[in-house]
JSON list of C-alpha atoms in Angstrom, two decimals:
[
{"chain": "A", "resi": 1, "resn": "MET", "atom": "CA", "xyz": [8.27, -4.27, -7.57]},
{"chain": "A", "resi": 2, "resn": "PHE", "atom": "CA", "xyz": [5.61, -1.61, -7.86]},
{"chain": "A", "resi": 3, "resn": "ARG", "atom": "CA", "xyz": [5.69, 0.63, -10.89]},
{"chain": "A", "resi": 4, "resn": "THR", "atom": "CA", "xyz": [4.45, 4.15, -10.12]},
{"chain": "A", "resi": 5, "resn": "VAL", "atom": "CA", "xyz": [2.78, 6.62, -12.46]},
{"chain": "A", "resi": 6, "resn": "PHE", "atom": "CA", "xyz": [2.38, 10.16, -11.11]},
{"chain": "A", "resi": 7, "resn": "THR", "atom": "CA", "xyz": [0.24, 12.87, -12.62]},
{"chain": "A", "resi": 8, "resn": "ALA", "atom": "CA", "xyz": [-0.66, 16.38, -11.45]},
{"chain": "A", "resi": 9, "resn": "GLY", "atom": "CA", "xyz": [-1.53, 19.75, -12.93]},
{"chain": "A", "resi": 10, "resn": "ALA", "atom": "CA", "xyz": [1.54, 21.56, -11.55]},
{"chain": "A", "resi": 11, "resn": "ALA", "atom": "CA", "xyz": [5.24, 20.80, -11.14]},
{"chain": "A", "resi": 12, "resn": "ALA", "atom": "CA", "xyz": [6.14, 18.71, -8.08]},
{"chain": "A", "resi": 13, "resn": "ALA", "atom": "CA", "xyz": [8.84, 16.38, -6.85]},
{"chain": "A", "resi": 14, "resn": "LEU", "atom": "CA", "xyz": [7.99, 12.77, -6.10]},
{"chain": "A", "resi": 15, "resn": "ALA", "atom": "CA", "xyz": [9.88, 10.50, -3.74]},
{"chain": "A", "resi": 16, "resn": "ALA", "atom": "CA", "xyz": [8.87, 6.82, -3.70]},
{"chain": "A", "resi": 17, "resn": "ALA", "atom": "CA", "xyz": [10.19, 3.80, -1.80]},
{"chain": "A", "resi": 18, "resn": "ALA", "atom": "CA", "xyz": [10.85, 0.50, -3.58]},
{"chain": "A", "resi": 19, "resn": "LEU", "atom": "CA", "xyz": [8.77, -2.57, -2.83]},
{"chain": "A", "resi": 20, "resn": "THR", "atom": "CA", "xyz": [9.31, -6.22, -3.60]},
{"chain": "A", "resi": 21, "resn": "PRO", "atom": "CA", "xyz": [6.46, -8.37, -2.20]},
{"chain": "A", "resi": 22, "resn": "THR", "atom": "CA", "xyz": [6.84, -12.12, -2.61]},
{"chain": "A", "resi": 23, "resn": "ALA", "atom": "CA", "xyz": [4.20, -14.39, -4.10]},
{"chain": "A", "resi": 24, "resn": "GLY", "atom": "CA", "xyz": [3.85, -17.07, -6.71]},
{"chain": "A", "resi": 25, "resn": "ALA", "atom": "CA", "xyz": [2.92, -16.24, -10.25]},
{"chain": "A", "resi": 26, "resn": "ALA", "atom": "CA", "xyz": [-0.80, -16.36, -11.01]},
{"chain": "A", "resi": 27, "resn": "THR", "atom": "CA", "xyz": [-1.43, -18.47, -14.09]},
{"chain": "A", "resi": 28, "resn": "GLY", "atom": "CA", "xyz": [-4.40, -17.34, -16.12]},
{"chain": "A", "resi": 29, "resn": "ALA", "atom": "CA", "xyz": [-5.11, -14.42, -13.83]},
{"chain": "A", "resi": 30, "resn": "GLY", "atom": "CA", "xyz": [-6.65, -11.15, -14.92]},
{"chain": "A", "resi": 31, "resn": "PRO", "atom": "CA", "xyz": [-9.84, -9.06, -14.92]},
{"chain": "A", "resi": 32, "resn": "SER", "atom": "CA", "xyz": [-11.43, -11.38, -17.50]},
{"chain": "A", "resi": 33, "resn": "TYR", "atom": "CA", "xyz": [-11.56, -14.10, -14.85]},
{"chain": "A", "resi": 34, "resn": "ALA", "atom": "CA", "xyz": [-13.85, -12.01, -12.60]},
{"chain": "A", "resi": 35, "resn": "PRO", "atom": "CA", "xyz": [-16.85, -13.93, -11.23]},
{"chain": "A", "resi": 36, "resn": "PRO", "atom": "CA", "xyz": [-20.11, -13.22, -13.08]},
{"chain": "A", "resi": 37, "resn": "GLU", "atom": "CA", "xyz": [-22.06, -12.68, -9.84]},
{"chain": "A", "resi": 38, "resn": "GLN", "atom": "CA", "xyz": [-21.75, -9.26, -8.25]},
{"chain": "A", "resi": 39, "resn": "ILE", "atom": "CA", "xyz": [-19.39, -9.35, -5.28]},
{"chain": "A", "resi": 40, "resn": "THR", "atom": "CA", "xyz": [-20.01, -7.28, -2.15]},
{"chain": "A", "resi": 41, "resn": "ILE", "atom": "CA", "xyz": [-17.70, -5.68, 0.39]},
{"chain": "A", "resi": 42, "resn": "ASP", "atom": "CA", "xyz": [-18.45, -5.09, 4.07]},
{"chain": "A", "resi": 43, "resn": "VAL", "atom": "CA", "xyz": [-16.53, -2.49, 6.08]},
{"chain": "A", "resi": 44, "resn": "VAL", "atom": "CA", "xyz": [-15.86, -4.38, 9.31]},
{"chain": "A", "resi": 45, "resn": "GLN", "atom": "CA", "xyz": [-13.27, -2.04, 10.83]},
{"chain": "A", "resi": 46, "resn": "VAL", "atom": "CA", "xyz": [-12.66, 1.72, 10.66]},
{"chain": "A", "resi": 47, "resn": "ASN", "atom": "CA", "xyz": [-9.92, 3.31, 12.76]},
{"chain": "A", "resi": 48, "resn": "GLY", "atom": "CA", "xyz": [-7.84, 6.44, 12.51]},
{"chain": "A", "resi": 49, "resn": "SER", "atom": "CA", "xyz": [-7.86, 10.20, 12.80]},
{"chain": "A", "resi": 50, "resn": "GLY", "atom": "CA", "xyz": [-8.62, 10.59, 9.10]},
{"chain": "A", "resi": 51, "resn": "CYS", "atom": "CA", "xyz": [-11.72, 8.41, 8.93]},
{"chain": "A", "resi": 52, "resn": "ARG", "atom": "CA", "xyz": [-14.17, 8.43, 11.78]},
{"chain": "A", "resi": 53, "resn": "PRO", "atom": "CA", "xyz": [-16.95, 5.82, 11.44]},
{"chain": "A", "resi": 54, "resn": "GLY", "atom": "CA", "xyz": [-19.27, 6.73, 8.59]},
{"chain": "A", "resi": 55, "resn": "SER", "atom": "CA", "xyz": [-16.75, 8.91, 6.72]},
{"chain": "A", "resi": 56, "resn": "ALA", "atom": "CA", "xyz": [-15.45, 6.18, 4.39]},
{"chain": "A", "resi": 57, "resn": "ALA", "atom": "CA", "xyz": [-17.65, 4.54, 1.75]},
{"chain": "A", "resi": 58, "resn": "VAL", "atom": "CA", "xyz": [-16.85, 1.49, -0.40]},
{"chain": "A", "resi": 59, "resn": "ALA", "atom": "CA", "xyz": [-18.37, 0.66, -3.79]},
{"chain": "A", "resi": 60, "resn": "VAL", "atom": "CA", "xyz": [-17.70, -2.24, -6.20]},
{"chain": "A", "resi": 61, "resn": "ALA", "atom": "CA", "xyz": [-17.58, -1.76, -9.97]},
{"chain": "A", "resi": 62, "resn": "PRO", "atom": "CA", "xyz": [-20.48, -3.49, -11.76]},
{"chain": "A", "resi": 63, "resn": "ASP", "atom": "CA", "xyz": [-18.04, -5.73, -13.67]},
{"chain": "A", "resi": 64, "resn": "ASN", "atom": "CA", "xyz": [-16.14, -6.74, -10.49]},
{"chain": "A", "resi": 65, "resn": "THR", "atom": "CA", "xyz": [-12.84, -5.42, -11.86]},
{"chain": "A", "resi": 66, "resn": "ALA", "atom": "CA", "xyz": [-12.27, -2.85, -9.11]},
{"chain": "A", "resi": 67, "resn": "PHE", "atom": "CA", "xyz": [-13.64, -1.16, -6.01]},
{"chain": "A", "resi": 68, "resn": "THR", "atom": "CA", "xyz": [-13.42, 2.40, -4.75]},
{"chain": "A", "resi": 69, "resn": "VAL", "atom": "CA", "xyz": [-13.04, 3.95, -1.31]},
{"chain": "A", "resi": 70, "resn": "THR", "atom": "CA", "xyz": [-14.36, 7.50, -0.90]},
{"chain": "A", "resi": 71, "resn": "TYR", "atom": "CA", "xyz": [-13.35, 9.55, 2.15]},
{"chain": "A", "resi": 72, "resn": "SER", "atom": "CA", "xyz": [-15.24, 12.64, 3.30]},
{"chain": "A", "resi": 73, "resn": "GLU", "atom": "CA", "xyz": [-13.04, 14.00, 6.09]},
{"chain": "A", "resi": 74, "resn": "TYR", "atom": "CA", "xyz": [-9.46, 13.05, 5.22]},
{"chain": "A", "resi": 75, "resn": "LEU", "atom": "CA", "xyz": [-7.23, 16.13, 5.48]},
{"chain": "A", "resi": 76, "resn": "ALA", "atom": "CA", "xyz": [-3.82, 16.82, 7.06]},
{"chain": "A", "resi": 77, "resn": "GLN", "atom": "CA", "xyz": [-2.80, 20.43, 7.56]},
{"chain": "A", "resi": 78, "resn": "ILE", "atom": "CA", "xyz": [-0.41, 22.81, 9.27]},
{"chain": "A", "resi": 79, "resn": "GLY", "atom": "CA", "xyz": [-0.48, 26.54, 9.93]},
{"chain": "A", "resi": 80, "resn": "PRO", "atom": "CA", "xyz": [-2.71, 29.06, 11.72]},
{"chain": "A", "resi": 81, "resn": "GLY", "atom": "CA", "xyz": [-5.83, 27.53, 13.23]},
{"chain": "A", "resi": 82, "resn": "SER", "atom": "CA", "xyz": [-4.55, 23.95, 13.00]},
{"chain": "A", "resi": 83, "resn": "ASN", "atom": "CA", "xyz": [-4.37, 21.66, 16.00]},
{"chain": "A", "resi": 84, "resn": "PRO", "atom": "CA", "xyz": [-0.94, 20.21, 16.89]},
{"chain": "A", "resi": 85, "resn": "THR", "atom": "CA", "xyz": [-2.07, 16.75, 15.72]},
{"chain": "A", "resi": 86, "resn": "ASP", "atom": "CA", "xyz": [-3.56, 17.89, 12.40]},
{"chain": "A", "resi": 87, "resn": "PHE", "atom": "CA", "xyz": [-0.23, 17.54, 10.55]},
{"chain": "A", "resi": 88, "resn": "ARG", "atom": "CA", "xyz": [-0.75, 13.77, 10.37]},
{"chain": "A", "resi": 89, "resn": "LYS", "atom": "CA", "xyz": [-3.93, 11.85, 9.61]},
{"chain": "A", "resi": 90, "resn": "ASN", "atom": "CA", "xyz": [-4.32, 8.11, 9.11]},
{"chain": "A", "resi": 91, "resn": "CYS", "atom": "CA", "xyz": [-7.01, 5.58, 8.31]},
{"chain": "A", "resi": 92, "resn": "GLN", "atom": "CA", "xyz": [-7.15, 1.82, 8.83]},
{"chain": "A", "resi": 93, "resn": "LEU", "atom": "CA", "xyz": [-9.90, -0.06, 7.04]},
{"chain": "A", "resi": 94, "resn": "GLY", "atom": "CA", "xyz": [-10.77, -3.73, 7.47]},
{"chain": "A", "resi": 95, "resn": "LEU", "atom": "CA", "xyz": [-12.78, -5.01, 4.51]},
{"chain": "A", "resi": 96, "resn": "SER", "atom": "CA", "xyz": [-14.57, -8.33, 4.19]},
{"chain": "A", "resi": 97, "resn": "LEU", "atom": "CA", "xyz": [-14.98, -9.28, 0.53]},
{"chain": "A", "resi": 98, "resn": "ASN", "atom": "CA", "xyz": [-17.80, -11.67, -0.23]},
{"chain": "A", "resi": 99, "resn": "VAL", "atom": "CA", "xyz": [-16.50, -13.60, -3.23]},
{"chain": "A", "resi": 100, "resn": "PRO", "atom": "CA", "xyz": [-18.25, -16.55, -4.92]},
{"chain": "A", "resi": 101, "resn": "GLN", "atom": "CA", "xyz": [-16.82, -19.96, -4.17]},
{"chain": "A", "resi": 102, "resn": "GLY", "atom": "CA", "xyz": [-14.11, -21.02, -6.58]},
{"chain": "A", "resi": 103, "resn": "TYR", "atom": "CA", "xyz": [-12.62, -17.56, -7.13]},
{"chain": "A", "resi": 104, "resn": "THR", "atom": "CA", "xyz": [-9.74, -15.69, -5.58]},
{"chain": "A", "resi": 105, "resn": "PHE", "atom": "CA", "xyz": [-8.25, -12.24, -6.15]},
{"chain": "A", "resi": 106, "resn": "ALA", "atom": "CA", "xyz": [-5.22, -9.99, -5.75]},
{"chain": "A", "resi": 107, "resn": "ILE", "atom": "CA", "xyz": [-4.83, -6.23, -5.86]},
{"chain": "A", "resi": 108, "resn": "THR", "atom": "CA", "xyz": [-2.98, -5.41, -9.07]},
{"chain": "A", "resi": 109, "resn": "GLN", "atom": "CA", "xyz": [-3.20, -1.60, -9.06]},
{"chain": "A", "resi": 110, "resn": "ALA", "atom": "CA", "xyz": [-4.10, 1.20, -6.66]},
{"chain": "A", "resi": 111, "resn": "ASP", "atom": "CA", "xyz": [-5.00, 4.72, -7.81]},
{"chain": "A", "resi": 112, "resn": "TYR", "atom": "CA", "xyz": [-4.81, 7.41, -5.10]},
{"chain": "A", "resi": 113, "resn": "ARG", "atom": "CA", "xyz": [-6.21, 10.89, -5.72]},
{"chain": "A", "resi": 114, "resn": "GLY", "atom": "CA", "xyz": [-6.59, 14.11, -3.78]},
{"chain": "A", "resi": 115, "resn": "PHE", "atom": "CA", "xyz": [-5.82, 17.81, -3.61]},
{"chain": "A", "resi": 116, "resn": "ALA", "atom": "CA", "xyz": [-2.84, 19.66, -2.14]},
{"chain": "A", "resi": 117, "resn": "SER", "atom": "CA", "xyz": [-2.08, 23.25, -1.26]},
{"chain": "A", "resi": 118, "resn": "LEU", "atom": "CA", "xyz": [1.55, 23.45, -0.19]},
{"chain": "A", "resi": 119, "resn": "GLN", "atom": "CA", "xyz": [3.51, 26.63, 0.44]},
{"chain": "A", "resi": 120, "resn": "ASN", "atom": "CA", "xyz": [7.05, 27.03, -0.83]},
{"chain": "A", "resi": 121, "resn": "GLY", "atom": "CA", "xyz": [9.28, 24.82, 1.35]},
{"chain": "A", "resi": 122, "resn": "ALA", "atom": "CA", "xyz": [6.44, 22.66, 2.71]},
{"chain": "A", "resi": 123, "resn": "THR", "atom": "CA", "xyz": [5.91, 18.98, 1.85]},
{"chain": "A", "resi": 124, "resn": "GLY", "atom": "CA", "xyz": [2.97, 16.60, 1.80]},
{"chain": "A", "resi": 125, "resn": "THR", "atom": "CA", "xyz": [3.40, 12.82, 1.91]},
{"chain": "A", "resi": 126, "resn": "GLN", "atom": "CA", "xyz": [0.85, 10.11, 1.15]},
{"chain": "A", "resi": 127, "resn": "LYS", "atom": "CA", "xyz": [1.54, 6.59, 2.36]},
{"chain": "A", "resi": 128, "resn": "ALA", "atom": "CA", "xyz": [-0.43, 3.39, 1.81]},
{"chain": "A", "resi": 129, "resn": "SER", "atom": "CA", "xyz": [-0.23, -0.34, 2.42]},
{"chain": "A", "resi": 130, "resn": "TYR", "atom": "CA", "xyz": [-2.62, -3.24, 2.15]},
{"chain": "A", "resi": 131, "resn": "TYR", "atom": "CA", "xyz": [-2.45, -6.90, 3.09]},
{"chain": "A", "resi": 132, "resn": "PHE", "atom": "CA", "xyz": [-4.61, -9.89, 3.87]},
{"chain": "A", "resi": 133, "resn": "GLN", "atom": "CA", "xyz": [-5.31, -10.68, 7.50]},
{"chain": "A", "resi": 134, "resn": "GLY", "atom": "CA", "xyz": [-2.75, -13.09, 8.93]},
{"chain": "A", "resi": 135, "resn": "MET", "atom": "CA", "xyz": [-0.40, -12.85, 5.96]},
{"chain": "A", "resi": 136, "resn": "SER", "atom": "CA", "xyz": [3.09, -11.34, 6.01]},
{"chain": "A", "resi": 137, "resn": "GLN", "atom": "CA", "xyz": [3.07, -10.04, 2.45]},
{"chain": "A", "resi": 138, "resn": "THR", "atom": "CA", "xyz": [2.41, -6.31, 2.64]},
{"chain": "A", "resi": 139, "resn": "ALA", "atom": "CA", "xyz": [2.42, -3.91, -0.27]},
{"chain": "A", "resi": 140, "resn": "SER", "atom": "CA", "xyz": [3.41, -0.36, 0.66]},
{"chain": "A", "resi": 141, "resn": "ARG", "atom": "CA", "xyz": [4.39, 2.87, -1.04]},
{"chain": "A", "resi": 142, "resn": "SER", "atom": "CA", "xyz": [4.94, 6.51, -0.11]},
{"chain": "A", "resi": 143, "resn": "HIS", "atom": "CA", "xyz": [4.80, 9.60, -2.34]},
{"chain": "A", "resi": 144, "resn": "THR", "atom": "CA", "xyz": [5.93, 13.12, -1.47]},
{"chain": "A", "resi": 145, "resn": "LEU", "atom": "CA", "xyz": [4.82, 16.41, -3.02]},
{"chain": "A", "resi": 146, "resn": "ARG", "atom": "CA", "xyz": [6.93, 19.54, -2.51]},
{"chain": "A", "resi": 147, "resn": "GLY", "atom": "CA", "xyz": [5.67, 23.10, -2.46]},
{"chain": "A", "resi": 148, "resn": "PRO", "atom": "CA", "xyz": [4.91, 25.38, -4.01]},
{"chain": "A", "resi": 149, "resn": "PHE", "atom": "CA", "xyz": [2.04, 23.23, -5.22]},
{"chain": "A", "resi": 150, "resn": "GLN", "atom": "CA", "xyz": [-1.71, 23.87, -5.49]},
{"chain": "A", "resi": 151, "resn": "ASP", "atom": "CA", "xyz": [-3.63, 21.40, -7.59]},
{"chain": "A", "resi": 152, "resn": "GLY", "atom": "CA", "xyz": [-5.14, 17.95, -7.75]},
{"chain": "A", "resi": 153, "resn": "TRP", "atom": "CA", "xyz": [-2.75, 15.00, -7.60]},
{"chain": "A", "resi": 154, "resn": "GLN", "atom": "CA", "xyz": [-2.90, 11.32, -8.50]},
{"chain": "A", "resi": 155, "resn": "VAL", "atom": "CA", "xyz": [-0.50, 8.41, -8.09]},
{"chain": "A", "resi": 156, "resn": "SER", "atom": "CA", "xyz": [-0.98, 4.92, -9.51]},
{"chain": "A", "resi": 157, "resn": "ASP", "atom": "CA", "xyz": [0.90, 1.90, -8.17]},
{"chain": "A", "resi": 158, "resn": "THR", "atom": "CA", "xyz": [0.89, -1.29, -10.22]},
{"chain": "A", "resi": 159, "resn": "VAL", "atom": "CA", "xyz": [2.10, -4.79, -9.36]},
{"chain": "A", "resi": 160, "resn": "PRO", "atom": "CA", "xyz": [3.59, -7.12, -12.02]},
{"chain": "A", "resi": 161, "resn": "VAL", "atom": "CA", "xyz": [1.87, -10.48, -12.46]},
{"chain": "A", "resi": 162, "resn": "GLU", "atom": "CA", "xyz": [4.78, -12.40, -10.94]},
{"chain": "A", "resi": 163, "resn": "ALA", "atom": "CA", "xyz": [4.52, -10.35, -7.70]},
{"chain": "A", "resi": 164, "resn": "LEU", "atom": "CA", "xyz": [0.76, -10.59, -7.11]},
{"chain": "A", "resi": 165, "resn": "VAL", "atom": "CA", "xyz": [-0.35, -11.75, -3.66]},
{"chain": "A", "resi": 166, "resn": "PHE", "atom": "CA", "xyz": [-3.64, -13.67, -3.90]},
{"chain": "A", "resi": 167, "resn": "HIS", "atom": "CA", "xyz": [-6.19, -14.23, -1.19]},
{"chain": "A", "resi": 168, "resn": "PRO", "atom": "CA", "xyz": [-5.89, -17.87, -0.02]},
{"chain": "A", "resi": 169, "resn": "CYS", "atom": "CA", "xyz": [-8.52, -20.07, -1.67]},
{"chain": "A", "resi": 170, "resn": "GLY", "atom": "CA", "xyz": [-11.15, -21.32, 0.76]},
{"chain": "A", "resi": 171, "resn": "ALA", "atom": "CA", "xyz": [-10.09, -18.94, 3.55]},
{"chain": "A", "resi": 172, "resn": "LYS", "atom": "CA", "xyz": [-11.93, -15.98, 5.00]},
{"chain": "A", "resi": 173, "resn": "ARG", "atom": "CA", "xyz": [-9.44, -13.19, 5.63]},
{"chain": "A", "resi": 174, "resn": "ASN", "atom": "CA", "xyz": [-10.09, -9.49, 5.68]},
{"chain": "A", "resi": 175, "resn": "LEU", "atom": "CA", "xyz": [-8.29, -7.12, 3.37]},
{"chain": "A", "resi": 176, "resn": "ASN", "atom": "CA", "xyz": [-6.61, -4.46, 5.52]},
{"chain": "A", "resi": 177, "resn": "ILE", "atom": "CA", "xyz": [-5.93, -1.07, 3.95]},
{"chain": "A", "resi": 178, "resn": "ASN", "atom": "CA", "xyz": [-3.76, 1.43, 5.83]},
{"chain": "A", "resi": 179, "resn": "THR", "atom": "CA", "xyz": [-3.26, 4.98, 4.54]},
{"chain": "A", "resi": 180, "resn": "GLU", "atom": "CA", "xyz": [-1.61, 8.09, 5.95]},
{"chain": "A", "resi": 181, "resn": "LEU", "atom": "CA", "xyz": [-1.33, 11.78, 5.05]},
{"chain": "A", "resi": 182, "resn": "LEU", "atom": "CA", "xyz": [1.54, 13.84, 6.45]},
{"chain": "A", "resi": 183, "resn": "THR", "atom": "CA", "xyz": [2.10, 17.58, 6.03]},
{"chain": "A", "resi": 184, "resn": "GLN", "atom": "CA", "xyz": [5.37, 19.18, 7.14]},
{"chain": "A", "resi": 185, "resn": "ALA", "atom": "CA", "xyz": [6.25, 22.88, 7.24]},
{"chain": "A", "resi": 186, "resn": "GLY", "atom": "CA", "xyz": [9.90, 22.51, 6.26]},
{"chain": "A", "resi": 187, "resn": "THR", "atom": "CA", "xyz": [11.25, 25.93, 5.37]},
{"chain": "A", "resi": 188, "resn": "SER", "atom": "CA", "xyz": [7.83, 27.45, 4.60]},
{"chain": "A", "resi": 189, "resn": "ASP", "atom": "CA", "xyz": [6.55, 30.61, 6.26]},
{"chain": "A", "resi": 190, "resn": "PRO", "atom": "CA", "xyz": [4.99, 29.52, 9.62]},
{"chain": "A", "resi": 191, "resn": "SER", "atom": "CA", "xyz": [2.25, 32.11, 9.23]},
{"chain": "A", "resi": 192, "resn": "THR", "atom": "CA", "xyz": [0.89, 30.32, 6.15]},
{"chain": "A", "resi": 193, "resn": "THR", "atom": "CA", "xyz": [-1.28, 27.22, 5.82]},
{"chain": "A", "resi": 194, "resn": "SER", "atom": "CA", "xyz": [-0.46, 24.04, 3.90]},
{"chain": "A", "resi": 195, "resn": "PHE", "atom": "CA", "xyz": [-2.65, 20.98, 3.54]},
{"chain": "A", "resi": 196, "resn": "LEU", "atom": "CA", "xyz": [-2.98, 17.62, 1.79]},
{"chain": "A", "resi": 197, "resn": "THR", "atom": "CA", "xyz": [-6.30, 15.89, 1.27]},
{"chain": "A", "resi": 198, "resn": "MET", "atom": "CA", "xyz": [-7.59, 12.55, 0.03]},
{"chain": "A", "resi": 199, "resn": "ASP", "atom": "CA", "xyz": [-11.27, 13.30, 0.55]},
{"chain": "A", "resi": 200, "resn": "SER", "atom": "CA", "xyz": [-14.28, 14.38, -1.47]},
{"chain": "A", "resi": 201, "resn": "THR", "atom": "CA", "xyz": [-17.52, 16.04, -0.41]},
{"chain": "A", "resi": 202, "resn": "ASP", "atom": "CA", "xyz": [-19.32, 15.12, -3.63]},
{"chain": "A", "resi": 203, "resn": "GLY", "atom": "CA", "xyz": [-17.85, 11.66, -4.27]},
{"chain": "A", "resi": 204, "resn": "SER", "atom": "CA", "xyz": [-15.81, 12.80, -7.28]},
{"chain": "A", "resi": 205, "resn": "ILE", "atom": "CA", "xyz": [-12.46, 11.98, -5.67]},
{"chain": "A", "resi": 206, "resn": "ASN", "atom": "CA", "xyz": [-11.81, 8.43, -4.54]},
{"chain": "A", "resi": 207, "resn": "THR", "atom": "CA", "xyz": [-9.19, 5.73, -4.16]},
{"chain": "A", "resi": 208, "resn": "LYS", "atom": "CA", "xyz": [-9.53, 2.89, -6.66]},
{"chain": "A", "resi": 209, "resn": "TYR", "atom": "CA", "xyz": [-8.21, -0.64, -6.20]},
{"chain": "A", "resi": 210, "resn": "HIS", "atom": "CA", "xyz": [-8.07, -2.91, -9.26]},
{"chain": "A", "resi": 211, "resn": "PHE", "atom": "CA", "xyz": [-8.58, -6.66, -9.00]},
{"chain": "A", "resi": 212, "resn": "SER", "atom": "CA", "xyz": [-6.78, -9.51, -10.70]},
{"chain": "A", "resi": 213, "resn": "TRP", "atom": "CA", "xyz": [-8.91, -12.66, -10.53]},
{"chain": "A", "resi": 214, "resn": "LYS", "atom": "CA", "xyz": [-8.24, -16.34, -10.96]},
{"chain": "A", "resi": 215, "resn": "THR", "atom": "CA", "xyz": [-10.14, -19.53, -10.32]},
{"chain": "A", "resi": 216, "resn": "CYS", "atom": "CA", "xyz": [-9.23, -21.79, -7.43]},
{"chain": "A", "resi": 217, "resn": "PRO", "atom": "CA", "xyz": [-8.19, -25.44, -7.98]},
{"chain": "A", "resi": 218, "resn": "GLN", "atom": "CA", "xyz": [-11.15, -27.78, -7.69]},
{"chain": "A", "resi": 219, "resn": "ARG", "atom": "CA", "xyz": [-11.13, -29.99, -4.64]},
{"chain": "A", "resi": 220, "resn": "ARG", "atom": "CA", "xyz": [-11.24, -33.70, -5.30]}
]
C-alpha cells in the first residue's frame, strides 16, 4: 500500500485512507532506467472548479525522473465573503506523455504541497488519485488537517515496487490526475475564515510526481 510521509511547520492531525492497488512487480525498474531523450507532456484535458483552462502548468525534470504540476488558482475556503460552493474545489487533468519507444513508466511517489489557514475546529482535506485511461487500477489517498493551523503543508505518498502500475507497453493512454480540496467549518466560529490551497502565484509551490521507468520487452 502507499506509505505516507507528512511534514508541516505546525502541529496538525492527519487522517489517511489505506490503498492496495494491484499490479505485477517491475523487474529492473527505477529512475536509472529513464530514457535518455527528453520526454514531453501535453495537457489534453482540464476540468474542475479549481483549475480553469490555463491555470495549471506541467513541467518535466531534465533527467526524466519526475514532472511537476503548478496550479495558480486552487483554493477552497469558507467564511465571510465566500460563495456557497467555495468550500470544495477540484481539478481533473488528462495528460498525454510522449515517451520514446521501448520505455514504459509508473508513478512511484507523489508530493503534494500547499498552504492552510484553519481556525480552531475547522478542517481541510486534500484528496488525490491518478490512473491510466481505460485501466481499473487507481491510486488514491486523502489527508486531513485540523485547526488551529496556519502554515505550509506537504504530504508524500510512495508506492512499493511490487505495487507499481505501469503504463501498457505499445499503448497510448492518458494519465488522469484527479485532485480535490475540501474545507469544513466544523465547530469553528462562523464569523471567521478558513482556507486550504494547493496553488502558487510565483511557481514555488507545486505537485511533484516521480517516475519509475523500465524497458519494454522487444517484439520478435
